[in-house]
mmCIF file of C-alpha atoms in Angstrom:
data_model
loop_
_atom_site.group_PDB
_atom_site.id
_atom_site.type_symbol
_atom_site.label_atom_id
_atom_site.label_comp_id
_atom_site.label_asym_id
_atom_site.label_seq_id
_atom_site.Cartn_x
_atom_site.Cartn_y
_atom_site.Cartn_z
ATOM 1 C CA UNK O 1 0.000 0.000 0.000
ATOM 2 C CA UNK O 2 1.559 3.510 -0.891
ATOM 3 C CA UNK O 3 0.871 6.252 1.477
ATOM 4 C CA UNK O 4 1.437 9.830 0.710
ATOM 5 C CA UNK O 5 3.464 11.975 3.691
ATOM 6 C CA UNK O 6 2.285 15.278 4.289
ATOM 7 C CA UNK O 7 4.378 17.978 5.359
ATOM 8 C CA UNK O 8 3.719 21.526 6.504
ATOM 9 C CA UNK O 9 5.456 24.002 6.280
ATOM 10 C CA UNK O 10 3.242 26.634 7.860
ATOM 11 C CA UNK O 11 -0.534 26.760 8.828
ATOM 12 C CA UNK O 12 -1.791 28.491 5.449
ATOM 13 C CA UNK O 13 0.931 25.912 3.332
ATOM 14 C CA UNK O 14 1.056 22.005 2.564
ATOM 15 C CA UNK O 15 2.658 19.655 0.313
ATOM 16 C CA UNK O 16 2.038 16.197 -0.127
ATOM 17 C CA UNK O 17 5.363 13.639 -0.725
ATOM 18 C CA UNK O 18 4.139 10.364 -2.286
ATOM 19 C CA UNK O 19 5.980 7.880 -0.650
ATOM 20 C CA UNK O 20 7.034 5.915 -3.447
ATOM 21 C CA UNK O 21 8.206 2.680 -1.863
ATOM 22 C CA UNK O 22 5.738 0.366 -0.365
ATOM 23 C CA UNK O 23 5.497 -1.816 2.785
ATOM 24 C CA UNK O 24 5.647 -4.981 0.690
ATOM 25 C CA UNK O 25 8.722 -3.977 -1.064
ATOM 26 C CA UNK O 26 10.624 -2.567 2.391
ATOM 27 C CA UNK O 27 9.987 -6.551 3.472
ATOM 28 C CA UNK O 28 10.618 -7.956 0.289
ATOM 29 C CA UNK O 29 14.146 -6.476 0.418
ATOM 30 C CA UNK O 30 14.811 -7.269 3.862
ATOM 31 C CA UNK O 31 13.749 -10.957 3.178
ATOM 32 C CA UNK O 32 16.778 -10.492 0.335
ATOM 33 C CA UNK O 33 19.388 -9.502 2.495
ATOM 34 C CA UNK O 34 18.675 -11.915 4.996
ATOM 35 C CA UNK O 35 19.173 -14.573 2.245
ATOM 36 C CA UNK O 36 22.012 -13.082 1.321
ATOM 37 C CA UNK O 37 23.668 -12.925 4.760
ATOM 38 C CA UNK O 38 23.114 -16.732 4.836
ATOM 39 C CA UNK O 39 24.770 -17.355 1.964
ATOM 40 C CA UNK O 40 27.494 -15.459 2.532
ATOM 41 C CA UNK O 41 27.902 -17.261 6.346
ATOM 42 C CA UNK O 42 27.742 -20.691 4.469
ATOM 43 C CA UNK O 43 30.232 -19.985 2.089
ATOM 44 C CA UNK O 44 32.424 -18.135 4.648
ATOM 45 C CA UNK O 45 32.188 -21.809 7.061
ATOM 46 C CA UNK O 46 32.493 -23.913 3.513
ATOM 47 C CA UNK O 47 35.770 -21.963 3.076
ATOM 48 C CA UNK O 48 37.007 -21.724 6.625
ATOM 49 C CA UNK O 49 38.867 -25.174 6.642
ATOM 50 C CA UNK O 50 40.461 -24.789 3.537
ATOM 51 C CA UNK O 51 41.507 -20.931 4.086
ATOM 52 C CA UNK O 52 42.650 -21.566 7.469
ATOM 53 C CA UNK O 53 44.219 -25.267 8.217
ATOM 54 C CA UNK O 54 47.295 -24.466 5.599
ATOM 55 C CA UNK O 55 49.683 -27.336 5.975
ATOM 56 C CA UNK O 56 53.357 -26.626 5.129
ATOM 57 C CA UNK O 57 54.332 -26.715 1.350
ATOM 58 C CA UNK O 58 57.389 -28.587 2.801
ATOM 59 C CA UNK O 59 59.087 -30.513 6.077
ATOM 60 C CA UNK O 60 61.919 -28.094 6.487
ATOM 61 C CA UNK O 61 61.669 -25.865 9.315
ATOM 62 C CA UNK O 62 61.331 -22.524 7.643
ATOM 63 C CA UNK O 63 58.485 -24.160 5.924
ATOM 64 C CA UNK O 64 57.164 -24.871 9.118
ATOM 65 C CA UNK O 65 57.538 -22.102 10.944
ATOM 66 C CA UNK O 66 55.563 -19.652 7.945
ATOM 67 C CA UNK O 67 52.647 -22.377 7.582
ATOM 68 C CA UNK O 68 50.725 -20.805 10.386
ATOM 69 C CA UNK O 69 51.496 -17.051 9.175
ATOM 70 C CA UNK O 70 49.814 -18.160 5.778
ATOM 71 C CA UNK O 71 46.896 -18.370 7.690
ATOM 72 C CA UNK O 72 46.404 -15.964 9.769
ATOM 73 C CA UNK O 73 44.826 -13.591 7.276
ATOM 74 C CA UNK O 74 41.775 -16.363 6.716
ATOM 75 C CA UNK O 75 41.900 -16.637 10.531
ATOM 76 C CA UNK O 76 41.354 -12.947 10.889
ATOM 77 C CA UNK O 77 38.727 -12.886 8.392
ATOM 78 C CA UNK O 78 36.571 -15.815 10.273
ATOM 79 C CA UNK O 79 36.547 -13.298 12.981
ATOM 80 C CA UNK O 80 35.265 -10.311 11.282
ATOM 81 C CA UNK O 81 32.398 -12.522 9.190
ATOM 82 C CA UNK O 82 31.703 -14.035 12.417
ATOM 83 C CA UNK O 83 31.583 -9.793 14.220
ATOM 84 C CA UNK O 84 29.276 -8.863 10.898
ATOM 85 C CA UNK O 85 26.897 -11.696 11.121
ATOM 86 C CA UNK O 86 26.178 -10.269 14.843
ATOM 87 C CA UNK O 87 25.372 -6.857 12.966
#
């Protein structure tokens, strides 16, 4: 339903803003970024192992050692999709 605002500006003046967006659209749109919050969560946990867990390239201890820094940047992401689903 589309409802006109009215706004005054003094007693003796009026004009009347249509209100071009409509209740059903407002909820249609918040029913699509719902959706698309869930899809981004379940790719974000789909990606999470793969983007997190990397496993040395090699057995030498350098390799070792940098496996975990190669990481952290997906680790650090997990925790800011997790902070923006709370939003």
């Amino acid at each position: 339903m589309l409802t006109n605002i009215v706004h005054r500006q003094t007693a003796e003046e009026e004009y009347v803003v249509p209100n071009s967006v409509s209740t059903e659209s407002l909820a249609a749109a918040a029913l699509d970024v719902e959706r698309i919050g869930w899809a981004v969560a379940v790719a974000n946990k789909a990606a999470a192992a793969a983007t997190t867990g990397v496993v040395a390239p090699n057995a030498d201890q350098v390799s070792i050692d940098v496996a975990p820094l190669l990481g952290a940047p997906a680790r650090s992401d997990q925790v800011l999709s997790a902070q923006a689903m709370l939003f």
